[in-house]
GROMACS .gro file of C-alpha atoms in nm:
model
  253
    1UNK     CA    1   9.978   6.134   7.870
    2UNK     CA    2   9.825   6.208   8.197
    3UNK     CA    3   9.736   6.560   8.296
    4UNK     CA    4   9.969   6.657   8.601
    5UNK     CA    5   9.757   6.822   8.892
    6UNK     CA    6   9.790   7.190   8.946
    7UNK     CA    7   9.838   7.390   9.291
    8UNK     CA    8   9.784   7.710   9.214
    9UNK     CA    9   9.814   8.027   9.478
   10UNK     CA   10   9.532   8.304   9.458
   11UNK     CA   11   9.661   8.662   9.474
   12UNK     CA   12   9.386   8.914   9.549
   13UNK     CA   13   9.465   9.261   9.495
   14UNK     CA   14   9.233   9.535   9.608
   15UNK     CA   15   9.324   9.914   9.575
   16UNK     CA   16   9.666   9.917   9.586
   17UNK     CA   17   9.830   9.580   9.727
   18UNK     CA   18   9.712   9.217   9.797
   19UNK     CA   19   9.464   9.165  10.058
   20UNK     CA   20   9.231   8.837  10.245
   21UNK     CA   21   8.949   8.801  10.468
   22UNK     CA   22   8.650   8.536  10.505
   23UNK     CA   23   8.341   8.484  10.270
   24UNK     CA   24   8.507   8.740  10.031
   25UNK     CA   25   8.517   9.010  10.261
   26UNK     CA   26   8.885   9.095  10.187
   27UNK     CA   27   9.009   9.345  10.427
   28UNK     CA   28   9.334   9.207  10.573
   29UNK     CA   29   9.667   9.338  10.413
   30UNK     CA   30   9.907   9.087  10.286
   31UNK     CA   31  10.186   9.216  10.112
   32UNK     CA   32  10.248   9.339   9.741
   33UNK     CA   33  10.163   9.164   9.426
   34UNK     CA   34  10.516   9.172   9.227
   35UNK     CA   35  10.719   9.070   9.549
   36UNK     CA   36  10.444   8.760   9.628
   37UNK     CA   37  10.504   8.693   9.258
   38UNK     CA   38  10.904   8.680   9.304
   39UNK     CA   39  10.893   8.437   9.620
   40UNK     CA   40  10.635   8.178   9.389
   41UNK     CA   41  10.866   8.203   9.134
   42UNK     CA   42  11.147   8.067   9.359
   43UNK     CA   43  10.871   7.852   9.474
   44UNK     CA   44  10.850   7.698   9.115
   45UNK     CA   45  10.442   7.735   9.139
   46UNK     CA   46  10.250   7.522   8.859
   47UNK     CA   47  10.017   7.815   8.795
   48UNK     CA   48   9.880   8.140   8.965
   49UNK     CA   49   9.599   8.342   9.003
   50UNK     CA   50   9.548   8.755   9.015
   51UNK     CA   51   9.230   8.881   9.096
   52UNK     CA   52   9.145   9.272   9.103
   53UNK     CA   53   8.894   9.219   9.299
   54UNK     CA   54   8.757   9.588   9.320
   55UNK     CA   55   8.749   9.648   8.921
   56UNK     CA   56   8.392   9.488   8.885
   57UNK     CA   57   8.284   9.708   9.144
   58UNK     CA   58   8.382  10.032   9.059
   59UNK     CA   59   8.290   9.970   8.751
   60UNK     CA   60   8.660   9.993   8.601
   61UNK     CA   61   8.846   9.793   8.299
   62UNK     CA   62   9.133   9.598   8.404
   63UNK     CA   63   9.408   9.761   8.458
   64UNK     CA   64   9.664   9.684   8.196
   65UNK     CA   65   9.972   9.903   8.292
   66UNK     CA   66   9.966   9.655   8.618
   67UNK     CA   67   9.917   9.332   8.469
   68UNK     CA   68  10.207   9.400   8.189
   69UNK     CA   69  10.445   9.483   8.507
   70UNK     CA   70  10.310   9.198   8.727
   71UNK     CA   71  10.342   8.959   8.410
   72UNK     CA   72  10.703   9.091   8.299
   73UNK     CA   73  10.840   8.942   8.649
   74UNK     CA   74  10.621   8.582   8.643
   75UNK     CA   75  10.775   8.297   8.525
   76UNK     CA   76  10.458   8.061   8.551
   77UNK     CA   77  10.130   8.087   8.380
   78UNK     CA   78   9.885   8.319   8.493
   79UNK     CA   79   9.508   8.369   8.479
   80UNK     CA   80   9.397   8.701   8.532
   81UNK     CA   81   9.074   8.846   8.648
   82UNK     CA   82   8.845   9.140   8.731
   83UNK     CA   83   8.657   9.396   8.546
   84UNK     CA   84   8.635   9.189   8.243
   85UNK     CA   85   8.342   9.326   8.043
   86UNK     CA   86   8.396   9.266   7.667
   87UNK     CA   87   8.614   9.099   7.418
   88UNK     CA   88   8.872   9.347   7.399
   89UNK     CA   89   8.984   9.319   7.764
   90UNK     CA   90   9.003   8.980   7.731
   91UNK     CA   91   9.239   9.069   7.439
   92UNK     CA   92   9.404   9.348   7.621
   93UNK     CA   93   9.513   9.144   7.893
   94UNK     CA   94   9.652   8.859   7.707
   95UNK     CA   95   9.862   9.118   7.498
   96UNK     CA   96  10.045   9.229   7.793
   97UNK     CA   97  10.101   8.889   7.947
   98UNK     CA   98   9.816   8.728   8.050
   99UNK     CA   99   9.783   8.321   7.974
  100UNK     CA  100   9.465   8.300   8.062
  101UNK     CA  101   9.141   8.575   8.161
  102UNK     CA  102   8.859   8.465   8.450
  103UNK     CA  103   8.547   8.629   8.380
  104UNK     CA  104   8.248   8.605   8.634
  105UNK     CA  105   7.988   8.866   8.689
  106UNK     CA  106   7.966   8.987   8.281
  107UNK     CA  107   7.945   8.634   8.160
  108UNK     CA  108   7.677   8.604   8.361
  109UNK     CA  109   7.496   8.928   8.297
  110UNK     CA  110   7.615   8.819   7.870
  111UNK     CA  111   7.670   8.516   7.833
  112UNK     CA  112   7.721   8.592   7.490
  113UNK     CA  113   8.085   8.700   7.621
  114UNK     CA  114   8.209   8.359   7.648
  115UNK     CA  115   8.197   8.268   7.323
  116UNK     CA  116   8.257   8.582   7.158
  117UNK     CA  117   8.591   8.513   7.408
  118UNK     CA  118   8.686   8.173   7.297
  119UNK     CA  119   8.600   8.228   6.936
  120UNK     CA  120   8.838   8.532   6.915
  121UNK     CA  121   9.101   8.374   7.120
  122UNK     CA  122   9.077   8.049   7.194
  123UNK     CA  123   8.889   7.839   7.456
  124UNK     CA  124   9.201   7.755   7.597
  125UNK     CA  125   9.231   8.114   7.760
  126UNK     CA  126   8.895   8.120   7.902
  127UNK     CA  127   8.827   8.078   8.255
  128UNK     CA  128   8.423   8.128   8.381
  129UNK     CA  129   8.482   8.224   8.772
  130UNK     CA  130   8.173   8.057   8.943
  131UNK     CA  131   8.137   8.173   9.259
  132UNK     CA  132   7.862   7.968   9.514
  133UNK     CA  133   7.669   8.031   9.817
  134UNK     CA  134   7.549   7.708   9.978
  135UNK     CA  135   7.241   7.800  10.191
  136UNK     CA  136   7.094   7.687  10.518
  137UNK     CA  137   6.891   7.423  10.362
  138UNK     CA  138   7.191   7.257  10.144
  139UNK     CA  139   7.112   7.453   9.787
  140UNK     CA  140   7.348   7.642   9.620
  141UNK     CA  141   7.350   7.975   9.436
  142UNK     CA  142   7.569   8.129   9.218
  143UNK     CA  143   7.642   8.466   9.315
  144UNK     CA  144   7.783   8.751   9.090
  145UNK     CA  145   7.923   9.104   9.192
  146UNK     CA  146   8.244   8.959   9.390
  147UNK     CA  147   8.011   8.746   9.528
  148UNK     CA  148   7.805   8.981   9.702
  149UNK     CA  149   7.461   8.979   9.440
  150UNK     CA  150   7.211   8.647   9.393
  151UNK     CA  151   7.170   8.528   9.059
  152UNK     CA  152   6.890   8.253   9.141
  153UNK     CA  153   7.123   7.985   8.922
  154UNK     CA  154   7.261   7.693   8.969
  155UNK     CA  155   7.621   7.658   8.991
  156UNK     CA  156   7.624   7.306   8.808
  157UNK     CA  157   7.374   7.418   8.515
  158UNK     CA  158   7.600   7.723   8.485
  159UNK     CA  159   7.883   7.511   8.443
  160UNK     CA  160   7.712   7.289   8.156
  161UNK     CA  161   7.578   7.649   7.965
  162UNK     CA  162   7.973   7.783   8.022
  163UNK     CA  163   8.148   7.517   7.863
  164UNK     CA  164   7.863   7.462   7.580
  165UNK     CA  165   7.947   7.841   7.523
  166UNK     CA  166   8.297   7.790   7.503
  167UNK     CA  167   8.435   7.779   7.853
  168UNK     CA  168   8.791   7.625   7.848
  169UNK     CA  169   8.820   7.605   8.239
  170UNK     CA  170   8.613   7.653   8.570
  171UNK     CA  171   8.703   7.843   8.853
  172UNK     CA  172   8.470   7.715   9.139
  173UNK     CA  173   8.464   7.875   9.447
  174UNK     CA  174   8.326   7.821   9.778
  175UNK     CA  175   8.202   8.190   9.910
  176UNK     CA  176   8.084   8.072  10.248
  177UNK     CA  177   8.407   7.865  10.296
  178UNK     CA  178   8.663   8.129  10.146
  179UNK     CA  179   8.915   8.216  10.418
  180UNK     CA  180   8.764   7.983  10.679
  181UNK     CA  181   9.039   7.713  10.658
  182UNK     CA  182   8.770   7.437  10.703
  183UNK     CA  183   8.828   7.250  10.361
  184UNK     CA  184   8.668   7.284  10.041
  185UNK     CA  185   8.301   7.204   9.928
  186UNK     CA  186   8.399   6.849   9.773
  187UNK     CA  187   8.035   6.802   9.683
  188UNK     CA  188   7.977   7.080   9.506
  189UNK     CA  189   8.287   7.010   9.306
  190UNK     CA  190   8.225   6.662   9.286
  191UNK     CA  191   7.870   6.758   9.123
  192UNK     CA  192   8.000   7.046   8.850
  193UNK     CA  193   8.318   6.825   8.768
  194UNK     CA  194   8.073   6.513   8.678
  195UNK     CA  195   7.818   6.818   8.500
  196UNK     CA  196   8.146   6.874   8.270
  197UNK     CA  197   8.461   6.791   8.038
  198UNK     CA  198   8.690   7.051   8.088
  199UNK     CA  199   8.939   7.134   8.379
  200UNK     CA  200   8.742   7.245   8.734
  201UNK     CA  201   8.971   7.416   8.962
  202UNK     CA  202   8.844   7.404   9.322
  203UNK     CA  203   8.882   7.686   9.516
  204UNK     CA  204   8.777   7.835   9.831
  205UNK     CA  205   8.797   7.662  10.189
  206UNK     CA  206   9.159   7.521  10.235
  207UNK     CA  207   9.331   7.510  10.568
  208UNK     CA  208   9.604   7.176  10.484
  209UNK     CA  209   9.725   6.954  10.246
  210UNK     CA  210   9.479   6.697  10.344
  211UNK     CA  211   9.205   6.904  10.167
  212UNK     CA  212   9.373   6.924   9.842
  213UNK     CA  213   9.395   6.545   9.842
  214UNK     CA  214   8.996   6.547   9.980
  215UNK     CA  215   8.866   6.743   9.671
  216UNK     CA  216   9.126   6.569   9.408
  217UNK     CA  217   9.019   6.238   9.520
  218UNK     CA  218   8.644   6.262   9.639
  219UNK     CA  219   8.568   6.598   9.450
  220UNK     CA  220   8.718   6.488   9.112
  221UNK     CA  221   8.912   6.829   9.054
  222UNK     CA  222   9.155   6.886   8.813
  223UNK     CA  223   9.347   7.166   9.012
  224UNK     CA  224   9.335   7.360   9.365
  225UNK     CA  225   9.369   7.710   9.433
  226UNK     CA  226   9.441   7.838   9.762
  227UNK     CA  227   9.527   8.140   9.870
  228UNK     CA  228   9.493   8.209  10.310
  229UNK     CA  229   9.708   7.873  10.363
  230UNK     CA  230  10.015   7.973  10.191
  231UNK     CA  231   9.945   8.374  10.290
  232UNK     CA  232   9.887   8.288  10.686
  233UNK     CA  233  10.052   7.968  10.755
  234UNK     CA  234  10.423   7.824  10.698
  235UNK     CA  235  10.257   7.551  10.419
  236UNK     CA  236  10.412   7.613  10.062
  237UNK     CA  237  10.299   7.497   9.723
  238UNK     CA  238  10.593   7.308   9.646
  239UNK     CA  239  10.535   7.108  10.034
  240UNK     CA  240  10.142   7.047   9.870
  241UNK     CA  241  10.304   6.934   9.563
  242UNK     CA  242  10.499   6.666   9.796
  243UNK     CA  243  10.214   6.525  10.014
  244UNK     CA  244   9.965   6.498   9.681
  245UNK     CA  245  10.291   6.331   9.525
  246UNK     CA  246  10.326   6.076   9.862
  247UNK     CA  247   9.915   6.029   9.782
  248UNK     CA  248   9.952   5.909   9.471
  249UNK     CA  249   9.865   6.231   9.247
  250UNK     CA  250  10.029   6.313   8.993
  251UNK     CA  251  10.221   6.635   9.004
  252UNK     CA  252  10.490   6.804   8.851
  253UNK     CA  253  10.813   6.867   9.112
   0.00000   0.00000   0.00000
């Protein structure tokens, strides 16, 4: 059987409702987490994505009152992320609805946590958030901290160590291209999804359908996540889901 693409919306939450910017600097308010969760379940969404994206830096668990709430009203699966530091939050938030957990900046500081993750719960569950920097002279850098701290890695040797640890997905996002509408890296995806044999979800950069067809076809991905075109513009997953379909991907309608 062949694996249906994914489109997949990315909700950022940051104090107390859902906000996006450019290059991760999330400022601009868009609305509330459960009632953006009610209009993509109408929308019949494959998958979505919640990031608390202030957790990790404030140094706070995930908060689990929210997530059981947010996760009592969604009707698709749902990988949830920020603040992540151990086993047992990985544990706490699949116990109160969770399908799957991202974890970025502590995998990286532990890698340890990945497998200690995927042996207690399953690989299936576990989602290593990579987000890149490319620089001026074409490299690219992992970054950690909500992308605002260097690591000196390399986002395709990251990859390799994640899923030899236990990974079960990859969340790869573009940090310079995040918000910007200009597409997403395809060769950076291209290069971690040929580094690896589980799922890569591209993320980061998408202004149109076309792109999501760009990095499926030339960048190899398994899924996209978006989350400024369907915030900003009048494009909807289920019209994505249409145009890949008309392309020749294979997605569930």
């Amino acid at each position: 059987m062949t694996v249906k693409i994914r489109v997949m919306p990315t909700l950022l939450f940051r104090d107390v409702g859902l906000v996006k910017g450019v290059g991760f600097d999330s400022w601009r308010r868009t609305g509330s987490a459960l009632q953006a969760i009610k209009v993509y379940n109408m929308r019949e969404v494959d998958e979505l994505v919640f990031l608390d994206i202030r957790a990790t830096p404030d140094g706070r668990a995930p908060d689990f009152a929210q997530v059981d709430e947010l996760a009592d009203e969604c009707f698709m699966p749902m990988t949830v992320g920020g603040g992540v530091r151990n086993p047992d939050h990985i544990g706490g938030l699949l116990a109160v609805g969770a399908d799957k957990v991202a974890i970025n900046t502590a995998a990286l500081a532990r890698p340890k946590l990945i497998e200690e993750g995927a042996l207690r719960y399953g690989a299936q569950c576990i989602v290593v958030s990579i987000d890149v920097m490319r620089h001026a002279d074409g490299r690219a850098e992992v970054l950690s901290d909500c992308g605002k701290k260097p690591t000196g890695r390399d986002p395709v040797e990251w990859a390799r160590e994640a899923e030899a640890l236990g990974a079960g997905e990859i969340l790869l996002t573009s940090v310079g291209r995040d918000g910007t509408f200009s597409g997403y890296d395809v060769p950076l995806t291209r290069a971690v999804v040929d580094a690896v044999g589980i799922p890569v979800i591209a993320s980061g950069g998408c202004g149109s359908y076309q792109h999501m067809a760009e990095v499926l076809r030339d960048g190899k991905a398994d899924a996209v996540a978006a989350a400024s075109i369907f915030h900003f513009t009048e494009q909807t997953p289920r019209q994505a889901k249409v145009y890949l379909k008309e392309q020749g991907f294979n997605v569930r309608l």
